[in-house]
Short mmCIF file of C-alpha atoms in Angstrom, two decimals:
data_model
loop_
_atom_site.label_atom_id
_atom_site.label_comp_id
_atom_site.label_asym_id
_atom_site.label_seq_id
_atom_site.Cartn_x
_atom_site.Cartn_y
_atom_site.Cartn_z
CA MET A 1 125.06 96.18 135.94
CA GLY A 2 124.55 95.81 132.19
CA VAL A 3 121.37 93.75 132.64
CA VAL A 4 119.92 96.29 135.04
CA SER A 5 120.70 99.08 132.61
CA ASN A 6 119.00 97.24 129.72
CA ASN A 7 115.87 96.61 131.78
CA SER A 8 115.83 100.23 132.81
CA ASP A 9 116.14 101.37 129.18
CA SER A 10 113.37 98.99 128.16
CA ASP A 11 111.05 100.19 130.91
CA GLY A 12 111.79 103.78 129.92
CA SER A 13 110.96 103.09 126.26
CA VAL A 14 107.66 101.46 127.17
CA GLN A 15 106.74 104.36 129.41
CA ASN A 16 107.65 106.89 126.72
CA CYS A 17 105.46 104.99 124.26
CA ILE A 18 102.52 105.00 126.69
CA ASN A 19 103.02 108.71 127.33
CA GLY A 20 103.08 109.38 123.59
CA LEU A 21 99.81 107.50 123.05
CA GLU A 22 98.14 109.32 125.90
CA GLU A 23 99.25 112.66 124.45
CA LYS A 24 97.70 111.76 121.07
CA LEU A 25 94.49 110.72 122.79
CA ASP A 26 94.39 113.91 124.88
CA GLU A 27 94.94 116.00 121.76
CA LEU A 28 91.98 114.43 119.95
CA ARG A 29 89.83 114.64 123.09
CA GLY A 30 90.58 118.36 123.23
CA LEU A 31 89.56 118.91 119.61
CA LEU A 32 86.27 117.12 120.31
CA GLY A 33 85.63 119.20 123.45
CA LYS A 34 85.88 116.31 125.93
CA THR A 35 86.32 117.21 129.59
CA ASN A 36 87.77 115.19 132.46
CA GLY A 37 85.51 112.31 133.42
CA ASP A 38 83.80 112.28 130.01
CA PRO A 39 85.36 109.50 127.89
CA LEU A 40 85.84 109.80 124.15
CA ARG A 41 83.25 107.40 122.72
CA ILE A 42 84.30 105.51 119.60
CA VAL A 43 81.95 102.96 118.06
CA SER A 44 82.38 100.84 114.97
CA VAL A 45 79.17 99.99 113.13
CA GLY A 46 79.47 96.64 111.37
CA ALA A 47 81.72 93.74 112.25
CA GLY A 48 83.21 92.44 109.04
CA ALA A 49 86.90 91.57 108.88
CA TRP A 50 88.23 95.11 108.33
CA GLY A 51 85.76 96.77 110.70
CA SER A 52 86.61 94.27 113.44
CA VAL A 53 90.37 94.58 112.93
CA PHE A 54 90.19 98.38 112.82
CA THR A 55 88.31 98.37 116.13
CA ALA A 56 90.74 95.86 117.62
CA LEU A 57 93.70 98.05 116.63
CA LEU A 58 92.13 100.96 118.49
CA GLN A 59 91.38 98.74 121.49
CA ASP A 60 94.91 97.34 121.59
CA THR A 61 96.38 100.84 121.35
CA TYR A 62 94.10 103.03 123.44
CA GLY A 63 92.00 100.59 125.49
CA GLN A 64 94.41 100.91 128.43
CA PHE A 65 93.19 104.49 129.00
CA ARG A 66 89.74 103.46 130.23
CA ASP A 67 88.94 106.76 131.93
CA LYS A 68 89.58 108.67 128.72
CA VAL A 69 88.23 106.49 125.90
CA GLN A 70 85.52 103.89 125.37
CA ILE A 71 85.78 101.67 122.27
CA ARG A 72 82.86 99.49 121.20
CA ILE A 73 81.57 97.67 118.13
CA TRP A 74 78.00 97.09 116.98
CA ARG A 75 76.83 94.04 115.10
CA ARG A 76 73.44 92.43 114.63
CA GLN A 77 72.54 89.77 117.16
CA LEU A 78 71.39 86.17 116.60
CA LYS A 79 73.64 85.47 113.59
CA VAL A 80 74.26 81.73 114.05
CA VAL A 81 77.73 80.24 113.70
CA ASP A 82 77.23 77.10 111.61
CA LYS A 83 78.53 73.72 112.82
CA ALA A 84 81.42 73.53 110.37
CA THR A 85 82.65 76.97 111.43
CA ALA A 86 82.25 76.09 115.12
CA LYS A 87 84.36 72.98 114.58
CA HIS A 88 87.05 74.95 112.77
CA LEU A 89 86.99 77.64 115.43
CA PHE A 90 87.66 75.01 118.10
CA GLU A 91 90.71 73.86 116.11
CA VAL A 92 91.97 77.43 115.83
CA ILE A 93 91.58 77.94 119.59
CA ASN A 94 93.52 74.80 120.44
CA SER A 95 96.30 75.66 118.01
CA ARG A 96 96.95 78.97 119.79
CA GLU A 97 98.13 78.59 123.38
CA ASP A 98 97.69 82.31 124.10
CA VAL A 99 94.08 82.25 122.90
CA LEU A 100 93.35 79.02 124.76
CA ARG A 101 94.72 80.43 128.03
CA ARG A 102 92.76 83.64 127.55
CA LEU A 103 89.48 81.80 127.10
CA ILE A 104 90.11 79.55 130.10
CA ARG A 105 90.98 82.59 132.20
CA ARG A 106 87.73 84.26 131.09
CA CYS A 107 85.75 81.04 131.79
CA ALA A 108 84.71 81.07 128.12
CA TYR A 109 86.37 77.88 126.82
CA LEU A 110 83.65 75.39 127.74
CA LYS A 111 81.08 76.85 125.31
CA TYR A 112 83.46 76.21 122.40
CA VAL A 113 83.88 72.60 123.52
CA GLU A 114 80.09 72.22 123.65
CA ALA A 115 79.70 73.84 120.21
CA ARG A 116 82.34 71.48 118.79
CA LEU A 117 80.30 68.54 120.09
CA GLY A 118 77.08 69.98 118.68
CA ASP A 119 75.58 70.55 122.13
CA ARG A 120 75.46 74.34 121.87
CA THR A 121 74.79 77.03 119.28
CA LEU A 122 77.23 79.92 119.07
CA PHE A 123 76.33 83.38 117.81
CA ALA A 124 78.51 85.85 115.93
CA ASP A 125 78.16 88.64 118.49
CA GLU A 126 79.00 86.16 121.27
CA ILE A 127 82.27 85.00 119.70
CA LEU A 128 83.24 88.57 118.75
CA LYS A 129 83.28 89.40 122.47
CA ASP A 130 85.94 86.70 122.81
CA GLY A 131 87.97 88.03 119.86
CA PHE A 132 86.70 86.02 116.88
CA CYS A 133 85.30 87.69 113.77
CA LEU A 134 82.96 85.39 111.85
CA ASN A 135 84.51 86.46 108.53
CA MET A 136 88.07 85.90 109.75
CA ILE A 137 88.04 82.88 112.08
CA ASP A 138 91.69 82.01 111.45
CA THR A 139 92.88 85.34 112.87
CA PRO A 140 91.88 85.78 116.53
CA ILE A 141 91.84 89.41 117.65
CA CYS A 142 91.56 90.98 121.08
CA PRO A 143 88.26 90.68 123.00
CA LEU A 144 85.91 93.52 122.07
CA LYS A 145 83.06 95.31 123.80
CA VAL A 146 80.11 94.31 121.59
CA VAL A 147 76.77 96.09 121.53
CA THR A 148 73.80 94.63 119.64
CA ASN A 149 71.40 97.52 120.22
CA LEU A 150 72.09 100.14 117.56
CA GLN A 151 70.59 103.03 119.49
CA GLU A 152 72.66 102.23 122.55
CA ALA A 153 75.79 101.99 120.41
CA VAL A 154 75.57 105.28 118.51
CA TRP A 155 73.37 107.80 120.29
CA ASP A 156 76.22 109.51 122.15
CA ALA A 157 79.20 108.39 120.02
CA ASP A 158 81.84 111.03 119.28
CA ILE A 159 83.47 109.03 116.48
CA VAL A 160 81.56 106.49 114.40
CA VAL A 161 83.48 104.06 112.18
CA ASN A 162 81.45 102.74 109.26
CA GLY A 163 82.51 99.12 108.87
CA LEU A 164 79.38 98.15 106.92
CA PRO A 165 79.32 96.98 103.30
CA SER A 166 78.37 99.83 100.96
CA THR A 167 75.15 97.95 100.17
CA GLU A 168 74.02 98.28 103.82
CA THR A 169 75.43 101.72 104.62
CA ARG A 170 72.43 103.85 103.64
CA GLU A 171 69.85 101.65 105.42
CA ILE A 172 71.73 101.51 108.72
CA PHE A 173 72.65 105.21 108.78
CA GLU A 174 69.03 106.16 108.05
CA GLU A 175 68.17 104.26 111.21
CA ILE A 176 71.04 105.91 113.08
CA SER A 177 69.76 109.36 112.06
CA LYS A 178 66.61 108.74 114.12
CA TYR A 179 68.75 108.50 117.25
CA TRP A 180 70.67 111.69 116.47
CA LYS A 181 67.73 114.08 116.08
CA GLU A 182 68.28 115.68 119.47
CA ARG A 183 72.06 115.69 119.40
CA ILE A 184 73.81 118.96 120.14
CA THR A 185 77.31 117.91 119.08
CA VAL A 186 78.05 116.58 115.61
CA PRO A 187 79.88 113.25 115.44
CA VAL A 188 82.89 112.55 113.26
CA ILE A 189 82.39 109.60 110.91
CA ILE A 190 85.18 107.50 109.37
CA SER A 191 83.93 105.29 106.56
CA LEU A 192 85.80 102.13 105.60
CA ALA A 193 83.18 101.08 103.01
CA LYS A 194 84.12 100.54 99.39
CA GLY A 195 81.44 100.61 96.71
CA ILE A 196 78.89 102.90 95.08
CA GLU A 197 75.22 103.28 94.32
CA ALA A 198 74.09 104.32 90.84
CA ALA A 199 71.26 106.86 90.67
CA LEU A 200 69.67 107.74 87.34
CA GLU A 201 67.44 110.65 88.37
CA PRO A 202 67.42 113.58 87.84
CA VAL A 203 70.60 112.83 85.90
CA PRO A 204 72.83 109.74 86.07
CA HIS A 205 75.26 110.06 88.98
CA ILE A 206 77.09 107.98 91.56
CA ILE A 207 76.62 108.01 95.29
CA THR A 208 79.62 106.95 97.38
CA PRO A 209 79.31 105.65 100.96
CA THR A 210 80.30 109.03 102.46
CA LYS A 211 77.57 110.68 100.38
CA MET A 212 75.09 108.01 101.50
CA ILE A 213 75.95 108.79 105.13
CA HIS A 214 75.60 112.54 104.51
CA GLN A 215 72.23 112.09 102.82
CA ALA A 216 70.97 109.70 105.49
CA THR A 217 72.05 111.69 108.55
CA GLY A 218 72.48 115.30 107.47
CA VAL A 219 75.97 115.30 109.01
CA SER A 220 78.18 117.79 107.15
CA MET A 221 80.66 116.34 104.66
CA GLU A 222 83.33 118.17 106.66
CA ASN A 223 82.76 115.61 109.41
CA ILE A 224 82.70 112.52 107.15
CA LEU A 225 85.98 110.93 106.04
CA TYR A 226 87.09 107.88 104.10
CA LEU A 227 89.96 105.63 105.14
CA GLY A 228 91.46 103.19 102.68
CA GLY A 229 94.79 101.75 101.76
CA PRO A 230 96.77 98.74 100.64
CA ASN A 231 95.82 96.41 103.45
CA ILE A 232 94.56 92.92 104.16
CA ALA A 233 92.78 92.87 107.52
CA SER A 234 94.36 89.71 108.94
CA GLU A 235 97.87 90.81 107.93
CA ILE A 236 97.44 94.20 109.55
CA TYR A 237 96.38 92.60 112.83
CA HIS A 238 99.51 90.42 112.61
CA LYS A 239 101.44 93.71 112.46
CA GLU A 240 102.59 93.36 108.87
CA TYR A 241 103.76 96.83 107.81
CA ALA A 242 100.93 98.70 106.09
CA ASN A 243 99.86 102.21 105.21
CA ALA A 244 96.58 103.96 104.54
CA ARG A 245 95.16 107.35 103.69
CA ILE A 246 92.39 109.17 105.48
CA CYS A 247 90.65 111.51 103.07
CA GLY A 248 88.34 114.44 103.61
CA ALA A 249 88.29 117.97 105.02
CA GLU A 250 91.50 119.23 106.62
CA LYS A 251 89.78 119.99 109.94
CA TRP A 252 89.59 116.30 110.86
CA ARG A 253 91.81 114.34 108.50
CA LYS A 254 95.10 115.65 109.90
CA PRO A 255 94.38 115.04 113.61
CA LEU A 256 92.79 111.67 112.84
CA ALA A 257 95.78 110.60 110.76
CA LYS A 258 97.99 111.37 113.75
CA PHE A 259 95.65 109.56 116.16
CA LEU A 260 95.42 106.41 114.00
CA ARG A 261 99.11 106.17 113.11
CA GLN A 262 101.02 103.28 114.62
CA PRO A 263 104.56 101.93 114.02
CA HIS A 264 103.24 99.18 111.72
CA PHE A 265 100.23 101.08 110.36
CA ILE A 266 101.19 104.44 108.87
CA VAL A 267 98.25 106.73 108.07
CA TRP A 268 98.68 109.71 105.76
CA ASP A 269 96.05 112.33 104.98
CA ASN A 270 94.73 113.45 101.59
CA SER A 271 92.11 115.94 100.39
CA ASP A 272 90.84 113.95 97.37
CA LEU A 273 87.95 112.09 98.94
CA VAL A 274 86.19 111.38 95.62
CA THR A 275 89.01 109.61 93.79
CA HIS A 276 90.01 107.47 96.74
CA GLU A 277 86.47 106.41 97.49
CA VAL A 278 85.64 105.67 93.84
CA MET A 279 88.89 103.76 93.42
CA GLY A 280 87.99 101.83 96.57
CA GLY A 281 84.88 100.62 94.75
CA LEU A 282 86.55 100.11 91.38
CA LYS A 283 89.40 97.99 92.71
CA ASN A 284 86.87 95.46 94.02
CA VAL A 285 85.26 95.31 90.57
CA TYR A 286 88.51 94.51 88.84
CA ALA A 287 89.79 92.25 91.63
CA ILE A 288 87.08 89.73 90.75
CA GLY A 289 88.39 89.62 87.19
CA ALA A 290 91.96 89.32 88.46
CA GLY A 291 90.98 86.24 90.44
CA MET A 292 89.38 84.72 87.34
CA VAL A 293 92.48 85.35 85.23
CA ALA A 294 94.75 83.87 87.91
CA ALA A 295 92.69 80.68 88.14
CA LEU A 296 92.11 80.27 84.40
CA THR A 297 95.79 80.70 83.50
CA ASN A 298 97.26 78.68 86.38
CA GLU A 299 98.66 81.86 87.97
CA SER A 300 100.38 83.02 84.78
CA ALA A 301 102.38 86.12 85.69
CA THR A 302 102.25 87.31 82.08
CA SER A 303 98.45 87.05 81.83
CA LYS A 304 97.97 88.71 85.18
CA SER A 305 100.23 91.61 84.16
CA VAL A 306 98.31 92.09 80.89
CA TYR A 307 95.08 92.17 82.86
CA PHE A 308 96.60 94.64 85.35
CA ALA A 309 97.57 97.02 82.53
CA HIS A 310 94.10 97.01 81.00
CA CYS A 311 92.08 97.21 84.20
CA THR A 312 94.12 100.08 85.64
CA SER A 313 93.67 102.02 82.38
CA GLU A 314 89.90 101.55 82.69
CA MET A 315 90.05 102.72 86.31
CA ILE A 316 91.95 105.85 85.28
CA PHE A 317 89.44 106.50 82.49
CA ILE A 318 86.48 106.20 84.87
CA THR A 319 87.98 108.47 87.53
CA HIS A 320 88.63 111.14 84.87
CA LEU A 321 84.95 111.01 83.98
CA LEU A 322 84.20 111.87 87.61
CA SER A 323 86.89 114.37 88.51
CA GLU A 324 88.70 117.03 86.50
CA GLU A 325 91.99 116.52 88.35
CA PRO A 326 91.78 113.16 90.16
CA GLU A 327 94.58 111.88 92.34
CA LYS A 328 96.95 109.89 90.12
CA LEU A 329 96.82 106.10 90.26
CA ALA A 330 100.24 105.95 91.88
CA GLY A 331 101.79 105.45 95.31
CA PRO A 332 99.33 104.20 97.97
CA LEU A 333 96.38 104.41 95.55
CA LEU A 334 98.11 102.09 93.09
CA ALA A 335 99.35 99.86 95.93
CA ASP A 336 95.78 99.55 97.25
CA THR A 337 94.65 98.38 93.81
CA TYR A 338 97.59 96.00 93.51
CA VAL A 339 97.06 94.23 96.85
CA THR A 340 93.32 93.89 96.24
CA LEU A 341 93.91 92.30 92.85
CA LEU A 342 96.58 90.07 94.39
CA LYS A 343 94.79 88.93 97.52
CA GLY A 344 91.45 89.61 99.15
CA ARG A 345 87.90 88.35 99.19
CA ASN A 346 86.98 89.76 95.76
CA ALA A 347 89.98 88.15 94.05
CA TRP A 348 89.26 84.93 95.97
CA TYR A 349 85.66 85.06 94.76
CA GLY A 350 86.81 85.40 91.14
CA GLN A 351 89.09 82.40 91.58
CA MET A 352 86.32 80.27 93.08
CA LEU A 353 83.99 81.17 90.19
CA ALA A 354 86.62 80.25 87.61
CA LYS A 355 87.34 76.95 89.37
CA GLY A 356 83.64 76.11 89.49
CA GLU A 357 83.59 75.99 93.29
CA LEU A 358 81.14 78.90 93.44
CA SER A 359 78.46 80.17 91.07
CA PRO A 360 77.01 83.68 90.59
CA ASP A 361 73.62 82.09 91.38
CA MET A 362 74.81 81.58 94.96
CA GLY A 363 74.69 85.33 95.61
CA ASP A 364 77.33 87.76 96.83
CA SER A 365 77.21 87.00 100.57
CA ILE A 366 79.55 84.09 101.17
CA THR A 367 79.87 82.16 104.44
CA GLY A 368 83.22 82.84 106.08
CA LYS A 369 83.96 85.77 103.75
CA GLY A 370 81.02 88.12 104.12
CA MET A 371 79.79 90.44 101.39
CA ILE A 372 81.65 90.35 98.05
CA GLN A 373 81.28 94.06 97.41
CA GLY A 374 82.70 93.96 93.90
CA VAL A 375 79.56 92.28 92.53
CA SER A 376 77.17 95.13 93.31
CA ALA A 377 79.83 97.63 92.19
CA VAL A 378 80.06 95.92 88.77
CA GLU A 379 76.32 96.38 88.32
CA ALA A 380 76.35 99.99 89.56
CA PHE A 381 79.27 101.16 87.40
CA PHE A 382 77.95 99.34 84.31
CA GLU A 383 74.44 100.73 84.74
CA LEU A 384 75.74 104.24 85.22
CA LEU A 385 78.26 104.27 82.39
CA SER A 386 75.74 102.76 79.95
CA GLN A 387 73.54 105.87 79.98
CA SER A 388 73.28 107.57 76.58
CA SER A 389 73.07 110.98 78.27
CA LEU A 390 76.74 110.51 79.19
CA ASN A 391 77.83 109.68 75.63
CA VAL A 392 81.41 110.43 74.67
CA LEU A 393 83.03 110.57 71.25
CA HIS A 394 84.66 107.27 70.32
CA PRO A 395 88.28 108.16 69.44
CA GLU A 396 88.49 105.82 66.43
CA GLU A 397 84.94 105.43 65.18
CA ASN A 398 84.25 109.16 65.61
CA LYS A 399 80.71 108.59 66.85
CA PRO A 400 79.03 109.07 70.23
CA VAL A 401 79.02 106.00 72.48
CA ALA A 402 78.23 105.33 76.13
CA PRO A 403 81.40 105.46 78.28
CA VAL A 404 81.11 101.75 79.11
CA GLU A 405 81.92 100.98 75.44
CA LEU A 406 85.47 102.12 76.20
CA CYS A 407 85.68 99.76 79.19
CA PRO A 408 85.68 96.21 77.72
CA ILE A 409 86.70 94.48 80.95
CA LEU A 410 83.89 96.12 82.92
CA LYS A 411 81.45 95.09 80.17
CA THR A 412 82.71 91.51 80.28
CA LEU A 413 82.47 91.29 84.07
CA TYR A 414 78.86 92.47 83.80
CA THR A 415 78.00 89.69 81.33
CA ILE A 416 79.60 87.10 83.65
CA LEU A 417 78.34 88.28 87.04
CA ILE A 418 75.09 90.15 86.43
CA SER A 419 73.42 89.22 83.13
CA ARG A 420 75.20 85.81 83.26
CA GLU A 421 75.34 85.54 79.49
CA GLN A 422 78.92 84.28 79.51
CA SER A 423 81.19 82.01 81.54
CA THR A 424 84.32 83.17 83.35
CA LYS A 425 86.39 82.23 80.28
CA ALA A 426 85.02 85.36 78.60
CA ILE A 427 87.48 87.42 80.66
CA LEU A 428 90.39 85.82 78.77
CA GLN A 429 88.65 86.34 75.44
CA ALA A 430 88.32 90.04 76.28
CA LEU A 431 92.05 90.26 77.02
CA ARG A 432 92.98 88.41 73.83
CA ASP A 433 90.77 90.48 71.53
CA GLU A 434 92.99 91.54 68.62
CA ASN A 435 91.08 94.84 68.39
CA LEU A 436 91.86 95.78 72.00
CA ASN A 437 93.64 99.13 72.13
CA ASP A 438 96.92 99.80 73.88
CA PRO A 439 95.99 100.74 77.50
CA ARG A 440 98.16 103.84 77.10
CA GLU A 441 95.68 105.23 74.56
CA ARG A 442 92.80 104.99 77.04
CA ILE A 443 94.89 106.79 79.65
CA GLU A 444 95.81 109.57 77.20
CA ILE A 445 92.14 110.01 76.29
CA ALA A 446 91.23 110.25 79.96
CA GLN A 447 93.94 112.76 80.72
CA SER A 448 92.82 115.02 77.87
CA HIS A 449 89.87 116.04 80.14
CA ALA A 450 87.57 115.79 77.10
CA PHE A 451 85.31 113.28 78.86
CA TYR A 452 84.99 114.91 82.28
CA ARG A 453 81.35 114.71 83.40
CA PRO A 454 80.78 116.70 86.64
CA SER A 455 77.11 115.61 86.61
CA LEU A 456 78.28 112.10 87.55
CA LEU A 457 78.91 113.37 91.07
CA GLY A 458 75.60 115.25 91.12
CA GLN A 459 77.34 118.54 90.28
CA PRO A 460 75.93 121.05 87.75
#
C-alpha cells in the first residue's frame, strides 16, 4: 500500500507542476492577446552559449505545450564545424549514453561517425538541431527548432530574445526592422547582450544593446528588457542553482520574471535597466584582467582579491558617471561581477593571453568560445571616458582630467588589448603602483554625485 501511495503522490506532484507551468504560459499568452489556436511565438536570435541555453531552458519547460507555444532559434547557416571540433563532439556523444541513444533514435548518429572519419562536413545550424552549441560542445542541450532564414524567424514573433554579441546587435536588428514594417502588434524583446557602443557625436555618449535595438527597430523602450545575472551557461543547463534579474518597464518585467522563473533559475525584476546593462558590459572588461592576474600570480587569492577591490571601485565610479542613483554593486549585481571574474570566456581569454597561448593579434572571435565581448567594451569605455568634454576635477591634483585618468586598470587593459603597447604583465604593475589610491576613495568620490554626467546616456 505504501508503494502505491508514494507513486500516487509523485504522479500528483508532476501533474501539479505541469498545471502550474500551463497557468504561467496562459497568463503570458493573455497579456500578449493570444487566442486559442494561435501559439505564442518565441524566437531567439543568435546561438551562442547563453542564447542557446536560454532557448533550451524554455523548450525544456514549455515545449510540451505545442498548441500554445512555439520556441525557435535563429543562427546563420553554413558555419563549418572544423575537424578537431567534430572529433571532440564524437567523443562527447559516446561518453553520454542518453545523448547517444537520442541520436540513434533520431537516425542522426551516422553523420557524426562520418564527420569523425573526415568523410562529412558538419555545420553549426545542423548540430544545433541535435542539441549541440558550437561554443559549448561539452554541454549537450535539448534538440532545438533551428531557423536559418531571419525573416522567417522573426516576422511574426511575439517575443524575441537577443542572444547576439553586442557588436552584432545593431546590424541584425536593422535587418529585422525591415521585416516588421507592416506589423500591427509590437513584439517584446529580451536582450541578453552585454557590451556598449561609444558614440562621440553630437556629444560623447554610450549606446547599450537595448538602445541599439530601439534605434534600429523603433520598438518602444517599454517593450525592450535586459536579462542578466550571475550565471555560467553550461552550469545553468546542468541545473546548478542560479538567479537573474530582468530589467525594464514594469509592464513586462514582472510577468516575464514570473514566466521565466524555475526551481533552479530564480528570476527577479528590477527597474534600473541602465546600471544592469552597463555593469553587464563592464564586468566583461574587468574579467579579462582578472584572468590575467590569476594566470600571472599562479592563482594567488591575495592578488585576485586586490584586483577585485580596485576593479569594482572603477565599476562603481563609471556607473555614477552615467546615473545619478545607480543600483548599488551588491546582491545579484555584485554576484554577477564575481562569477564573471571567476569563470567565463572573458576571464579564460585573459588567462590564455597571460600564458602566451593566445595573442591579441588573433582577434576577439575564438573558436569554441565565440566572441570575447570584453575586448570591444575595453575600447568603447576607454574611448568614451577619454573625451576632454567630460573632464572631471582630479581630487588630489585639483585640475581637470578625463574620467579615464581615475580608472588605471581600464587604462592598462587598453594598452594591452587595443593599442598593444604593453604585455599582460602591465596589469600587475598597475596593481602594485605605490601611488594607487585606496579603492574606498574612488567609491566615495563617485557617491558624492559630483561627477554625474547625464549626457553620457544621451540625456540633456
